Amino acid sequence: MPGVKVSVLLPAAGSGERIGRGPKAFLEVGGKTLLDWALEGFAWADELVVALPPGRNLDVPGIKTVWGGKTRQQSVFNLVQAATGEVVLVHDVARPFVVRAAVERLLDAVRGSGAATLAVPVPDTLVQEASGEYGAVIPREHYRLVQTPQGFRRELLWNAHQKALAEGLEFTDDAQLVRWQGYPVALVEGDRRMFKITYPEDLLLAEGLAQVWSSSPRPR
Ligand code: C5P
């Protein structure tokens, strides 16, 4: 976004419980930690701020760090507080493959509306689980899977975080928090390669993608 300072905020303080191999940000895929993938993917940013789990340090010149909190929201609160950009992009390090074209689409939307997130269509049939049985089918064309990065004018996100803290409310992402404040959040077409590593088998997919990611020409 020419002329506008962009801070990229990386919450990296999760414990990675569902994978069970220590803090997820420090798991390796294709010979690099998930945090390193994210730092490389956003190397163009005017400012990078990382929220670290207790006891971890990051000695990378030019990168700001803050301590993470008990929840993702608390980690992002600390990140927004430390950020100086007019626009902030919040990105989970659990999504190592940063597709530049999708990020550009997001930045365009943030420039227009002040708040936007990447999202992708639901590929599978979506159904309610009713006591172990196949319940009502939900029309998947009306739903989206929300990705990161999510982009906001920093003031907008900061105000929303302060209000959520004051009211003791916790949200799983920042778009929810901003929307809760009555501010519309644009949905921007994401990219399925920006999937989130959550379960052990996701690491296998990530290893496969890591192999083609570094090959030339770059798949993004
Ligand atoms: O656990 P989950 O995959 O939903 O976490 C999403 C992102 O939030 C991850 O990048 C994780 O490191 C981060 N996180 C954090 N502080 C926490 C919990 C999660 O920075 N307390």
JSON list of C-alpha atoms and ligand atoms in Angstrom, two decimals:
[
{"chain": "A", "resi": 1, "resn": "MET", "atom": "CA", "xyz": [0.00, 0.00, 0.00]},
{"chain": "A", "resi": 2, "resn": "PRO", "atom": "CA", "xyz": [2.05, 2.95, -1.21]},
{"chain": "A", "resi": 3, "resn": "GLY", "atom": "CA", "xyz": [2.50, 5.71, 1.35]},
{"chain": "A", "resi": 4, "resn": "VAL", "atom": "CA", "xyz": [0.86, 3.84, 4.23]},
{"chain": "A", "resi": 5, "resn": "LYS", "atom": "CA", "xyz": [3.01, 2.17, 6.85]},
{"chain": "A", "resi": 6, "resn": "VAL", "atom": "CA", "xyz": [2.02, -1.49, 7.28]},
{"chain": "A", "resi": 7, "resn": "SER", "atom": "CA", "xyz": [2.83, -3.44, 10.46]},
{"chain": "A", "resi": 8, "resn": "VAL", "atom": "CA", "xyz": [2.55, -7.21, 10.32]},
{"chain": "A", "resi": 9, "resn": "LEU", "atom": "CA", "xyz": [1.65, -8.73, 13.67]},
{"chain": "A", "resi": 10, "resn": "LEU", "atom": "CA", "xyz": [2.47, -12.39, 14.25]},
{"chain": "A", "resi": 11, "resn": "PRO", "atom": "CA", "xyz": [0.86, -14.10, 17.25]},
{"chain": "A", "resi": 12, "resn": "ALA", "atom": "CA", "xyz": [3.30, -16.98, 17.83]},
{"chain": "A", "resi": 13, "resn": "ALA", "atom": "CA", "xyz": [2.68, -17.72, 21.49]},
{"chain": "A", "resi": 14, "resn": "GLY", "atom": "CA", "xyz": [0.32, -20.69, 21.19]},
{"chain": "A", "resi": 15, "resn": "SER", "atom": "CA", "xyz": [1.18, -23.91, 22.98]},
{"chain": "A", "resi": 16, "resn": "GLY", "atom": "CA", "xyz": [0.34, -26.13, 20.00]},
{"chain": "A", "resi": 17, "resn": "GLU", "atom": "CA", "xyz": [-1.67, -28.52, 22.20]},
{"chain": "A", "resi": 18, "resn": "ARG", "atom": "CA", "xyz": [-3.48, -30.25, 19.34]},
{"chain": "A", "resi": 19, "resn": "ILE", "atom": "CA", "xyz": [-0.17, -31.22, 17.73]},
{"chain": "A", "resi": 20, "resn": "GLY", "atom": "CA", "xyz": [1.51, -31.96, 21.03]},
{"chain": "A", "resi": 21, "resn": "ARG", "atom": "CA", "xyz": [5.08, -31.12, 20.02]},
{"chain": "A", "resi": 22, "resn": "GLY", "atom": "CA", "xyz": [5.70, -27.88, 21.91]},
{"chain": "A", "resi": 23, "resn": "PRO", "atom": "CA", "xyz": [4.96, -24.31, 20.76]},
{"chain": "A", "resi": 24, "resn": "LYS", "atom": "CA", "xyz": [3.73, -24.57, 17.18]},
{"chain": "A", "resi": 25, "resn": "ALA", "atom": "CA", "xyz": [5.64, -21.52, 15.95]},
{"chain": "A", "resi": 26, "resn": "PHE", "atom": "CA", "xyz": [8.89, -23.43, 16.49]},
{"chain": "A", "resi": 27, "resn": "LEU", "atom": "CA", "xyz": [7.89, -26.61, 14.66]},
{"chain": "A", "resi": 28, "resn": "GLU", "atom": "CA", "xyz": [9.88, -27.15, 11.48]},
{"chain": "A", "resi": 29, "resn": "VAL", "atom": "CA", "xyz": [8.50, -27.61, 8.00]},
{"chain": "A", "resi": 30, "resn": "GLY", "atom": "CA", "xyz": [10.87, -27.91, 5.02]},
{"chain": "A", "resi": 31, "resn": "GLY", "atom": "CA", "xyz": [13.80, -27.23, 7.35]},
{"chain": "A", "resi": 32, "resn": "LYS", "atom": "CA", "xyz": [12.46, -23.91, 8.70]},
{"chain": "A", "resi": 33, "resn": "THR", "atom": "CA", "xyz": [10.31, -23.05, 11.69]},
{"chain": "A", "resi": 34, "resn": "LEU", "atom": "CA", "xyz": [6.75, -21.89, 11.08]},
{"chain": "A", "resi": 35, "resn": "LEU", "atom": "CA", "xyz": [7.79, -18.53, 12.49]},
{"chain": "A", "resi": 36, "resn": "ASP", "atom": "CA", "xyz": [10.64, -18.26, 9.98]},
{"chain": "A", "resi": 37, "resn": "TRP", "atom": "CA", "xyz": [8.23, -19.02, 7.13]},
{"chain": "A", "resi": 38, "resn": "ALA", "atom": "CA", "xyz": [5.96, -16.19, 8.27]},
{"chain": "A", "resi": 39, "resn": "LEU", "atom": "CA", "xyz": [8.84, -13.77, 8.76]},
{"chain": "A", "resi": 40, "resn": "GLU", "atom": "CA", "xyz": [10.06, -14.51, 5.21]},
{"chain": "A", "resi": 41, "resn": "GLY", "atom": "CA", "xyz": [6.55, -14.23, 3.76]},
{"chain": "A", "resi": 42, "resn": "PHE", "atom": "CA", "xyz": [6.17, -10.75, 5.20]},
{"chain": "A", "resi": 43, "resn": "ALA", "atom": "CA", "xyz": [9.76, -9.57, 4.82]},
{"chain": "A", "resi": 44, "resn": "TRP", "atom": "CA", "xyz": [8.44, -6.64, 2.72]},
{"chain": "A", "resi": 45, "resn": "ALA", "atom": "CA", "xyz": [6.47, -5.16, 5.67]},
{"chain": "A", "resi": 46, "resn": "ASP", "atom": "CA", "xyz": [7.45, -1.80, 7.16]},
{"chain": "A", "resi": 47, "resn": "GLU", "atom": "CA", "xyz": [7.36, -3.35, 10.64]},
{"chain": "A", "resi": 48, "resn": "LEU", "atom": "CA", "xyz": [7.17, -6.92, 11.97]},
{"chain": "A", "resi": 49, "resn": "VAL", "atom": "CA", "xyz": [6.11, -7.63, 15.54]},
{"chain": "A", "resi": 50, "resn": "VAL", "atom": "CA", "xyz": [6.06, -11.14, 17.02]},
{"chain": "A", "resi": 51, "resn": "ALA", "atom": "CA", "xyz": [4.31, -12.33, 20.22]},
{"chain": "A", "resi": 52, "resn": "LEU", "atom": "CA", "xyz": [6.48, -15.03, 21.79]},
{"chain": "A", "resi": 53, "resn": "PRO", "atom": "CA", "xyz": [5.64, -17.74, 24.30]},
{"chain": "A", "resi": 54, "resn": "PRO", "atom": "CA", "xyz": [7.23, -17.34, 27.76]},
{"chain": "A", "resi": 55, "resn": "GLY", "atom": "CA", "xyz": [10.89, -18.28, 27.88]},
{"chain": "A", "resi": 56, "resn": "ARG", "atom": "CA", "xyz": [11.47, -17.98, 24.11]},
{"chain": "A", "resi": 57, "resn": "ASN", "atom": "CA", "xyz": [13.64, -15.33, 22.54]},
{"chain": "A", "resi": 58, "resn": "LEU", "atom": "CA", "xyz": [13.97, -14.22, 18.96]},
{"chain": "A", "resi": 59, "resn": "ASP", "atom": "CA", "xyz": [17.23, -12.67, 17.97]},
{"chain": "A", "resi": 60, "resn": "VAL", "atom": "CA", "xyz": [16.46, -11.40, 14.50]},
{"chain": "A", "resi": 61, "resn": "PRO", "atom": "CA", "xyz": [17.62, -7.86, 13.74]},
{"chain": "A", "resi": 62, "resn": "GLY", "atom": "CA", "xyz": [14.83, -5.42, 12.98]},
{"chain": "A", "resi": 63, "resn": "ILE", "atom": "CA", "xyz": [12.03, -7.58, 14.41]},
{"chain": "A", "resi": 64, "resn": "LYS", "atom": "CA", "xyz": [10.14, -6.30, 17.45]},
{"chain": "A", "resi": 65, "resn": "THR", "atom": "CA", "xyz": [8.96, -8.81, 20.02]},
{"chain": "A", "resi": 66, "resn": "VAL", "atom": "CA", "xyz": [6.36, -8.77, 22.79]},
{"chain": "A", "resi": 67, "resn": "TRP", "atom": "CA", "xyz": [5.27, -11.50, 25.20]},
{"chain": "A", "resi": 68, "resn": "GLY", "atom": "CA", "xyz": [2.22, -13.47, 24.28]},
{"chain": "A", "resi": 69, "resn": "GLY", "atom": "CA", "xyz": [-0.77, -13.76, 26.60]},
{"chain": "A", "resi": 70, "resn": "LYS", "atom": "CA", "xyz": [-2.80, -16.71, 27.84]},
{"chain": "A", "resi": 71, "resn": "THR", "atom": "CA", "xyz": [-5.12, -16.49, 24.84]},
{"chain": "A", "resi": 72, "resn": "ARG", "atom": "CA", "xyz": [-4.64, -15.53, 21.21]},
{"chain": "A", "resi": 73, "resn": "GLN", "atom": "CA", "xyz": [-6.63, -12.35, 21.83]},
{"chain": "A", "resi": 74, "resn": "GLN", "atom": "CA", "xyz": [-4.34, -11.32, 24.67]},
{"chain": "A", "resi": 75, "resn": "SER", "atom": "CA", "xyz": [-1.30, -11.95, 22.46]},
{"chain": "A", "resi": 76, "resn": "VAL", "atom": "CA", "xyz": [-2.79, -9.81, 19.69]},
{"chain": "A", "resi": 77, "resn": "PHE", "atom": "CA", "xyz": [-3.63, -7.08, 22.24]},
{"chain": "A", "resi": 78, "resn": "ASN", "atom": "CA", "xyz": [0.07, -6.86, 23.13]},
{"chain": "A", "resi": 79, "resn": "LEU", "atom": "CA", "xyz": [1.00, -6.83, 19.45]},
{"chain": "A", "resi": 80, "resn": "VAL", "atom": "CA", "xyz": [-1.39, -4.03, 18.49]},
{"chain": "A", "resi": 81, "resn": "GLN", "atom": "CA", "xyz": [-0.20, -2.00, 21.46]},
{"chain": "A", "resi": 82, "resn": "ALA", "atom": "CA", "xyz": [3.39, -2.26, 20.19]},
{"chain": "A", "resi": 83, "resn": "ALA", "atom": "CA", "xyz": [2.59, -1.62, 16.51]},
{"chain": "A", "resi": 84, "resn": "THR", "atom": "CA", "xyz": [3.19, 1.76, 14.90]},
{"chain": "A", "resi": 85, "resn": "GLY", "atom": "CA", "xyz": [1.80, 1.23, 11.37]},
{"chain": "A", "resi": 86, "resn": "GLU", "atom": "CA", "xyz": [-1.33, 2.97, 10.18]},
{"chain": "A", "resi": 87, "resn": "VAL", "atom": "CA", "xyz": [-2.49, -0.41, 8.90]},
{"chain": "A", "resi": 88, "resn": "VAL", "atom": "CA", "xyz": [-1.92, -3.70, 10.73]},
{"chain": "A", "resi": 89, "resn": "LEU", "atom": "CA", "xyz": [-2.11, -7.19, 9.29]},
{"chain": "A", "resi": 90, "resn": "VAL", "atom": "CA", "xyz": [-2.59, -9.93, 11.89]},
{"chain": "A", "resi": 91, "resn": "HIS", "atom": "CA", "xyz": [-1.35, -13.33, 10.73]},
{"chain": "A", "resi": 92, "resn": "ASP", "atom": "CA", "xyz": [-1.26, -16.66, 12.55]},
{"chain": "A", "resi": 93, "resn": "VAL", "atom": "CA", "xyz": [2.16, -18.27, 12.23]},
{"chain": "A", "resi": 94, "resn": "ALA", "atom": "CA", "xyz": [0.30, -21.58, 12.02]},
{"chain": "A", "resi": 95, "resn": "ARG", "atom": "CA", "xyz": [-0.23, -20.61, 8.32]},
{"chain": "A", "resi": 96, "resn": "PRO", "atom": "CA", "xyz": [3.32, -20.76, 6.96]},
{"chain": "A", "resi": 97, "resn": "PHE", "atom": "CA", "xyz": [2.61, -20.29, 3.24]},
{"chain": "A", "resi": 98, "resn": "VAL", "atom": "CA", "xyz": [1.97, -16.63, 2.59]},
{"chain": "A", "resi": 99, "resn": "VAL", "atom": "CA", "xyz": [0.56, -16.07, -0.89]},
{"chain": "A", "resi": 100, "resn": "ARG", "atom": "CA", "xyz": [1.58, -12.58, -1.88]},
{"chain": "A", "resi": 101, "resn": "ALA", "atom": "CA", "xyz": [-1.26, -12.07, -4.39]},
{"chain": "A", "resi": 102, "resn": "ALA", "atom": "CA", "xyz": [-3.86, -12.79, -1.69]},
{"chain": "A", "resi": 103, "resn": "VAL", "atom": "CA", "xyz": [-2.15, -10.39, 0.70]},
{"chain": "A", "resi": 104, "resn": "GLU", "atom": "CA", "xyz": [-2.22, -7.69, -2.01]},
{"chain": "A", "resi": 105, "resn": "ARG", "atom": "CA", "xyz": [-5.96, -8.25, -2.47]},
{"chain": "A", "resi": 106, "resn": "LEU", "atom": "CA", "xyz": [-6.42, -7.88, 1.27]},
{"chain": "A", "resi": 107, "resn": "LEU", "atom": "CA", "xyz": [-4.40, -4.67, 1.43]},
{"chain": "A", "resi": 108, "resn": "ASP", "atom": "CA", "xyz": [-6.49, -3.18, -1.39]},
{"chain": "A", "resi": 109, "resn": "ALA", "atom": "CA", "xyz": [-9.66, -3.94, 0.57]},
{"chain": "A", "resi": 110, "resn": "VAL", "atom": "CA", "xyz": [-8.27, -2.50, 3.81]},
{"chain": "A", "resi": 111, "resn": "ARG", "atom": "CA", "xyz": [-7.35, 0.66, 1.95]},
{"chain": "A", "resi": 112, "resn": "GLY", "atom": "CA", "xyz": [-10.97, 0.92, 0.84]},
{"chain": "A", "resi": 113, "resn": "SER", "atom": "CA", "xyz": [-12.93, -0.13, 3.91]},
{"chain": "A", "resi": 114, "resn": "GLY", "atom": "CA", "xyz": [-10.59, -0.18, 6.92]},
{"chain": "A", "resi": 115, "resn": "ALA", "atom": "CA", "xyz": [-11.22, -3.83, 7.84]},
{"chain": "A", "resi": 116, "resn": "ALA", "atom": "CA", "xyz": [-10.96, -7.02, 5.80]},
{"chain": "A", "resi": 117, "resn": "THR", "atom": "CA", "xyz": [-10.10, -10.68, 6.08]},
{"chain": "A", "resi": 118, "resn": "LEU", "atom": "CA", "xyz": [-9.15, -13.44, 3.70]},
{"chain": "A", "resi": 119, "resn": "ALA", "atom": "CA", "xyz": [-11.66, -16.27, 3.44]},
{"chain": "A", "resi": 120, "resn": "VAL", "atom": "CA", "xyz": [-12.22, -19.30, 1.22]},
{"chain": "A", "resi": 121, "resn": "PRO", "atom": "CA", "xyz": [-15.33, -21.25, 0.16]},
{"chain": "A", "resi": 122, "resn": "VAL", "atom": "CA", "xyz": [-16.29, -24.45, 2.02]},
{"chain": "A", "resi": 123, "resn": "PRO", "atom": "CA", "xyz": [-15.32, -27.38, -0.24]},
{"chain": "A", "resi": 124, "resn": "ASP", "atom": "CA", "xyz": [-17.20, -30.17, 1.56]},
{"chain": "A", "resi": 125, "resn": "THR", "atom": "CA", "xyz": [-20.85, -30.73, 2.31]},
{"chain": "A", "resi": 126, "resn": "LEU", "atom": "CA", "xyz": [-21.60, -28.99, 5.60]},
{"chain": "A", "resi": 127, "resn": "VAL", "atom": "CA", "xyz": [-23.91, -30.76, 7.99]},
{"chain": "A", "resi": 128, "resn": "GLN", "atom": "CA", "xyz": [-25.12, -30.45, 11.56]},
{"chain": "A", "resi": 129, "resn": "GLU", "atom": "CA", "xyz": [-24.10, -33.27, 13.86]},
{"chain": "A", "resi": 130, "resn": "ALA", "atom": "CA", "xyz": [-27.15, -34.47, 15.76]},
{"chain": "A", "resi": 131, "resn": "SER", "atom": "CA", "xyz": [-26.20, -37.01, 18.48]},
{"chain": "A", "resi": 132, "resn": "GLY", "atom": "CA", "xyz": [-23.78, -38.75, 16.13]},
{"chain": "A", "resi": 133, "resn": "GLU", "atom": "CA", "xyz": [-26.17, -38.66, 13.21]},
{"chain": "A", "resi": 134, "resn": "TYR", "atom": "CA", "xyz": [-26.31, -36.77, 9.93]},
{"chain": "A", "resi": 135, "resn": "GLY", "atom": "CA", "xyz": [-28.43, -33.71, 10.71]},
{"chain": "A", "resi": 136, "resn": "ALA", "atom": "CA", "xyz": [-29.56, -30.73, 8.69]},
{"chain": "A", "resi": 137, "resn": "VAL", "atom": "CA", "xyz": [-27.42, -29.79, 5.71]},
{"chain": "A", "resi": 138, "resn": "ILE", "atom": "CA", "xyz": [-26.18, -26.22, 5.80]},
{"chain": "A", "resi": 139, "resn": "PRO", "atom": "CA", "xyz": [-26.04, -24.47, 2.42]},
{"chain": "A", "resi": 140, "resn": "ARG", "atom": "CA", "xyz": [-22.28, -24.24, 2.07]},
{"chain": "A", "resi": 141, "resn": "GLU", "atom": "CA", "xyz": [-22.46, -21.56, -0.61]},
{"chain": "A", "resi": 142, "resn": "HIS", "atom": "CA", "xyz": [-23.50, -19.10, 2.12]},
{"chain": "A", "resi": 143, "resn": "TYR", "atom": "CA", "xyz": [-20.47, -19.88, 4.30]},
{"chain": "A", "resi": 144, "resn": "ARG", "atom": "CA", "xyz": [-16.76, -19.15, 4.21]},
{"chain": "A", "resi": 145, "resn": "LEU", "atom": "CA", "xyz": [-13.75, -20.47, 6.08]},
{"chain": "A", "resi": 146, "resn": "VAL", "atom": "CA", "xyz": [-11.91, -17.52, 7.54]},
{"chain": "A", "resi": 147, "resn": "GLN", "atom": "CA", "xyz": [-8.15, -17.29, 7.08]},
{"chain": "A", "resi": 148, "resn": "THR", "atom": "CA", "xyz": [-5.47, -14.86, 8.09]},
{"chain": "A", "resi": 149, "resn": "PRO", "atom": "CA", "xyz": [-3.99, -12.35, 7.49]},
{"chain": "A", "resi": 150, "resn": "GLN", "atom": "CA", "xyz": [-6.74, -10.01, 8.56]},
{"chain": "A", "resi": 151, "resn": "GLY", "atom": "CA", "xyz": [-6.14, -6.31, 7.99]},
{"chain": "A", "resi": 152, "resn": "PHE", "atom": "CA", "xyz": [-7.36, -3.24, 9.84]},
{"chain": "A", "resi": 153, "resn": "ARG", "atom": "CA", "xyz": [-6.64, 0.39, 10.41]},
{"chain": "A", "resi": 154, "resn": "ARG", "atom": "CA", "xyz": [-4.65, 0.15, 13.62]},
{"chain": "A", "resi": 155, "resn": "GLU", "atom": "CA", "xyz": [-6.81, 2.62, 15.57]},
{"chain": "A", "resi": 156, "resn": "LEU", "atom": "CA", "xyz": [-9.93, 0.63, 14.75]},
{"chain": "A", "resi": 157, "resn": "LEU", "atom": "CA", "xyz": [-8.44, -2.66, 15.94]},
{"chain": "A", "resi": 158, "resn": "TRP", "atom": "CA", "xyz": [-6.91, -1.08, 19.03]},
{"chain": "A", "resi": 159, "resn": "ASN", "atom": "CA", "xyz": [-10.24, 0.45, 20.11]},
{"chain": "A", "resi": 160, "resn": "ALA", "atom": "CA", "xyz": [-12.03, -2.87, 19.57]},
{"chain": "A", "resi": 161, "resn": "HIS", "atom": "CA", "xyz": [-9.41, -4.76, 21.61]},
{"chain": "A", "resi": 162, "resn": "GLN", "atom": "CA", "xyz": [-9.63, -2.30, 24.48]},
{"chain": "A", "resi": 163, "resn": "LYS", "atom": "CA", "xyz": [-13.42, -2.59, 24.58]},
{"chain": "A", "resi": 164, "resn": "ALA", "atom": "CA", "xyz": [-13.33, -6.41, 24.47]},
{"chain": "A", "resi": 165, "resn": "LEU", "atom": "CA", "xyz": [-10.85, -6.43, 27.35]},
{"chain": "A", "resi": 166, "resn": "ALA", "atom": "CA", "xyz": [-13.02, -4.04, 29.37]},
{"chain": "A", "resi": 167, "resn": "GLU", "atom": "CA", "xyz": [-16.05, -6.29, 28.82]},
{"chain": "A", "resi": 168, "resn": "GLY", "atom": "CA", "xyz": [-14.15, -9.53, 29.43]},
{"chain": "A", "resi": 169, "resn": "LEU", "atom": "CA", "xyz": [-15.05, -10.93, 25.98]},
{"chain": "A", "resi": 170, "resn": "GLU", "atom": "CA", "xyz": [-12.83, -13.34, 24.07]},
{"chain": "A", "resi": 171, "resn": "PHE", "atom": "CA", "xyz": [-13.01, -13.91, 20.32]},
{"chain": "A", "resi": 172, "resn": "THR", "atom": "CA", "xyz": [-11.15, -16.44, 18.18]},
{"chain": "A", "resi": 173, "resn": "ASP", "atom": "CA", "xyz": [-10.11, -13.89, 15.57]},
{"chain": "A", "resi": 174, "resn": "ASP", "atom": "CA", "xyz": [-9.82, -10.15, 15.12]},
{"chain": "A", "resi": 175, "resn": "ALA", "atom": "CA", "xyz": [-12.45, -9.80, 12.41]},
{"chain": "A", "resi": 176, "resn": "GLN", "atom": "CA", "xyz": [-15.06, -11.02, 14.93]},
{"chain": "A", "resi": 177, "resn": "LEU", "atom": "CA", "xyz": [-13.92, -8.50, 17.46]},
{"chain": "A", "resi": 178, "resn": "VAL", "atom": "CA", "xyz": [-14.12, -5.59, 15.01]},
{"chain": "A", "resi": 179, "resn": "ARG", "atom": "CA", "xyz": [-17.52, -6.75, 13.74]},
{"chain": "A", "resi": 180, "resn": "TRP", "atom": "CA", "xyz": [-18.77, -7.02, 17.32]},
{"chain": "A", "resi": 181, "resn": "GLN", "atom": "CA", "xyz": [-18.04, -3.30, 17.53]},
{"chain": "A", "resi": 182, "resn": "GLY", "atom": "CA", "xyz": [-20.48, -2.76, 14.66]},
{"chain": "A", "resi": 183, "resn": "TYR", "atom": "CA", "xyz": [-17.80, -2.20, 12.03]},
{"chain": "A", "resi": 184, "resn": "PRO", "atom": "CA", "xyz": [-18.21, -4.12, 8.75]},
{"chain": "A", "resi": 185, "resn": "VAL", "atom": "CA", "xyz": [-15.39, -6.46, 7.74]},
{"chain": "A", "resi": 186, "resn": "ALA", "atom": "CA", "xyz": [-14.92, -7.17, 4.03]},
{"chain": "A", "resi": 187, "resn": "LEU", "atom": "CA", "xyz": [-14.40, -10.76, 2.89]},
{"chain": "A", "resi": 188, "resn": "VAL", "atom": "CA", "xyz": [-11.57, -11.07, 0.40]},
{"chain": "A", "resi": 189, "resn": "GLU", "atom": "CA", "xyz": [-10.77, -14.19, -1.62]},
{"chain": "A", "resi": 190, "resn": "GLY", "atom": "CA", "xyz": [-8.07, -16.13, 0.20]},
{"chain": "A", "resi": 191, "resn": "ASP", "atom": "CA", "xyz": [-5.96, -19.04, -1.00]},
{"chain": "A", "resi": 192, "resn": "ARG", "atom": "CA", "xyz": [-6.18, -22.66, 0.09]},
{"chain": "A", "resi": 193, "resn": "ARG", "atom": "CA", "xyz": [-2.40, -22.89, 0.30]},
{"chain": "A", "resi": 194, "resn": "MET", "atom": "CA", "xyz": [-2.66, -20.60, 3.30]},
{"chain": "A", "resi": 195, "resn": "PHE", "atom": "CA", "xyz": [-4.19, -23.41, 5.35]},
{"chain": "A", "resi": 196, "resn": "LYS", "atom": "CA", "xyz": [-3.70, -23.58, 9.09]},
{"chain": "A", "resi": 197, "resn": "ILE", "atom": "CA", "xyz": [-1.55, -26.29, 10.61]},
{"chain": "A", "resi": 198, "resn": "THR", "atom": "CA", "xyz": [-3.63, -27.62, 13.49]},
{"chain": "A", "resi": 199, "resn": "TYR", "atom": "CA", "xyz": [-3.42, -31.41, 13.57]},
{"chain": "A", "resi": 200, "resn": "PRO", "atom": "CA", "xyz": [-0.37, -33.69, 13.18]},
{"chain": "A", "resi": 201, "resn": "GLU", "atom": "CA", "xyz": [-1.42, -34.76, 9.66]},
{"chain": "A", "resi": 202, "resn": "ASP", "atom": "CA", "xyz": [-1.42, -31.11, 8.53]},
{"chain": "A", "resi": 203, "resn": "LEU", "atom": "CA", "xyz": [2.35, -31.24, 8.90]},
{"chain": "A", "resi": 204, "resn": "LEU", "atom": "CA", "xyz": [2.54, -33.87, 6.14]},
{"chain": "A", "resi": 205, "resn": "LEU", "atom": "CA", "xyz": [0.63, -31.58, 3.77]},
{"chain": "A", "resi": 206, "resn": "ALA", "atom": "CA", "xyz": [2.87, -28.70, 4.75]},
{"chain": "A", "resi": 207, "resn": "GLU", "atom": "CA", "xyz": [6.03, -30.75, 4.07]},
{"chain": "A", "resi": 208, "resn": "GLY", "atom": "CA", "xyz": [4.74, -31.53, 0.59]},
{"chain": "A", "resi": 209, "resn": "LEU", "atom": "CA", "xyz": [3.89, -27.91, -0.17]},
{"chain": "A", "resi": 210, "resn": "ALA", "atom": "CA", "xyz": [7.22, -26.73, 1.26]},
{"chain": "A", "resi": 211, "resn": "GLN", "atom": "CA", "xyz": [9.02, -28.77, -1.40]},
{"chain": "A", "resi": 212, "resn": "VAL", "atom": "CA", "xyz": [7.34, -27.03, -4.31]},
{"chain": "A", "resi": 213, "resn": "TRP", "atom": "CA", "xyz": [7.23, -23.64, -2.61]},
{"chain": "A", "resi": 214, "resn": "SER", "atom": "CA", "xyz": [10.97, -23.04, -2.86]},
{"chain": "A", "resi": 215, "resn": "SER", "atom": "CA", "xyz": [11.21, -24.36, -6.41]},
{"chain": "A", "resi": 216, "resn": "SER", "atom": "CA", "xyz": [11.40, -22.02, -9.36]},
{"chain": "A", "resi": 217, "resn": "PRO", "atom": "CA", "xyz": [9.19, -20.50, -10.73]},
{"chain": "A", "resi": 218, "resn": "ARG", "atom": "CA", "xyz": [7.55, -19.64, -7.44]},
{"chain": "A", "resi": 219, "resn": "PRO", "atom": "CA", "xyz": [3.99, -20.94, -7.17]},
{"chain": "A", "resi": 220, "resn": "ARG", "atom": "CA", "xyz": [2.52, -17.67, -6.02]},
{"chain": "B", "resi": 1, "resn": "C5P", "atom": "O1", "xyz": [-4.19, -22.34, 18.61]},
{"chain": "B", "resi": 1, "resn": "C5P", "atom": "P1", "xyz": [-4.47, -21.67, 17.30]},
{"chain": "B", "resi": 1, "resn": "C5P", "atom": "O2", "xyz": [-3.94, -22.44, 16.13]},
{"chain": "B", "resi": 1, "resn": "C5P", "atom": "O3", "xyz": [-5.88, -21.20, 17.13]},
{"chain": "B", "resi": 1, "resn": "C5P", "atom": "O4", "xyz": [-3.62, -20.34, 17.34]},
{"chain": "B", "resi": 1, "resn": "C5P", "atom": "C1", "xyz": [-3.67, -19.39, 16.32]},
{"chain": "B", "resi": 1, "resn": "C5P", "atom": "C2", "xyz": [-2.44, -18.48, 16.43]},
{"chain": "B", "resi": 1, "resn": "C5P", "atom": "O5", "xyz": [-2.49, -17.76, 17.65]},
{"chain": "B", "resi": 1, "resn": "C5P", "atom": "C3", "xyz": [-1.12, -19.25, 16.40]},
{"chain": "B", "resi": 1, "resn": "C5P", "atom": "O6", "xyz": [-0.23, -18.56, 15.56]},
{"chain": "B", "resi": 1, "resn": "C5P", "atom": "C4", "xyz": [-0.68, -19.21, 17.85]},
{"chain": "B", "resi": 1, "resn": "C5P", "atom": "O7", "xyz": [0.72, -19.23, 18.02]},
{"chain": "B", "resi": 1, "resn": "C5P", "atom": "C5", "xyz": [-1.27, -17.88, 18.35]},
{"chain": "B", "resi": 1, "resn": "C5P", "atom": "N1", "xyz": [-1.52, -17.84, 19.80]},
{"chain": "B", "resi": 1, "resn": "C5P", "atom": "C6", "xyz": [-0.87, -16.87, 20.57]},
{"chain": "B", "resi": 1, "resn": "C5P", "atom": "N2", "xyz": [-1.09, -16.82, 21.93]},
{"chain": "B", "resi": 1, "resn": "C5P", "atom": "C7", "xyz": [-1.91, -17.70, 22.53]},
{"chain": "B", "resi": 1, "resn": "C5P", "atom": "C8", "xyz": [-2.60, -18.67, 21.75]},
{"chain": "B", "resi": 1, "resn": "C5P", "atom": "C9", "xyz": [-2.39, -18.72, 20.37]},
{"chain": "B", "resi": 1, "resn": "C5P", "atom": "O8", "xyz": [-0.08, -16.08, 20.04]},
{"chain": "B", "resi": 1, "resn": "C5P", "atom": "N3", "xyz": [-2.06, -17.64, 23.84]}
]
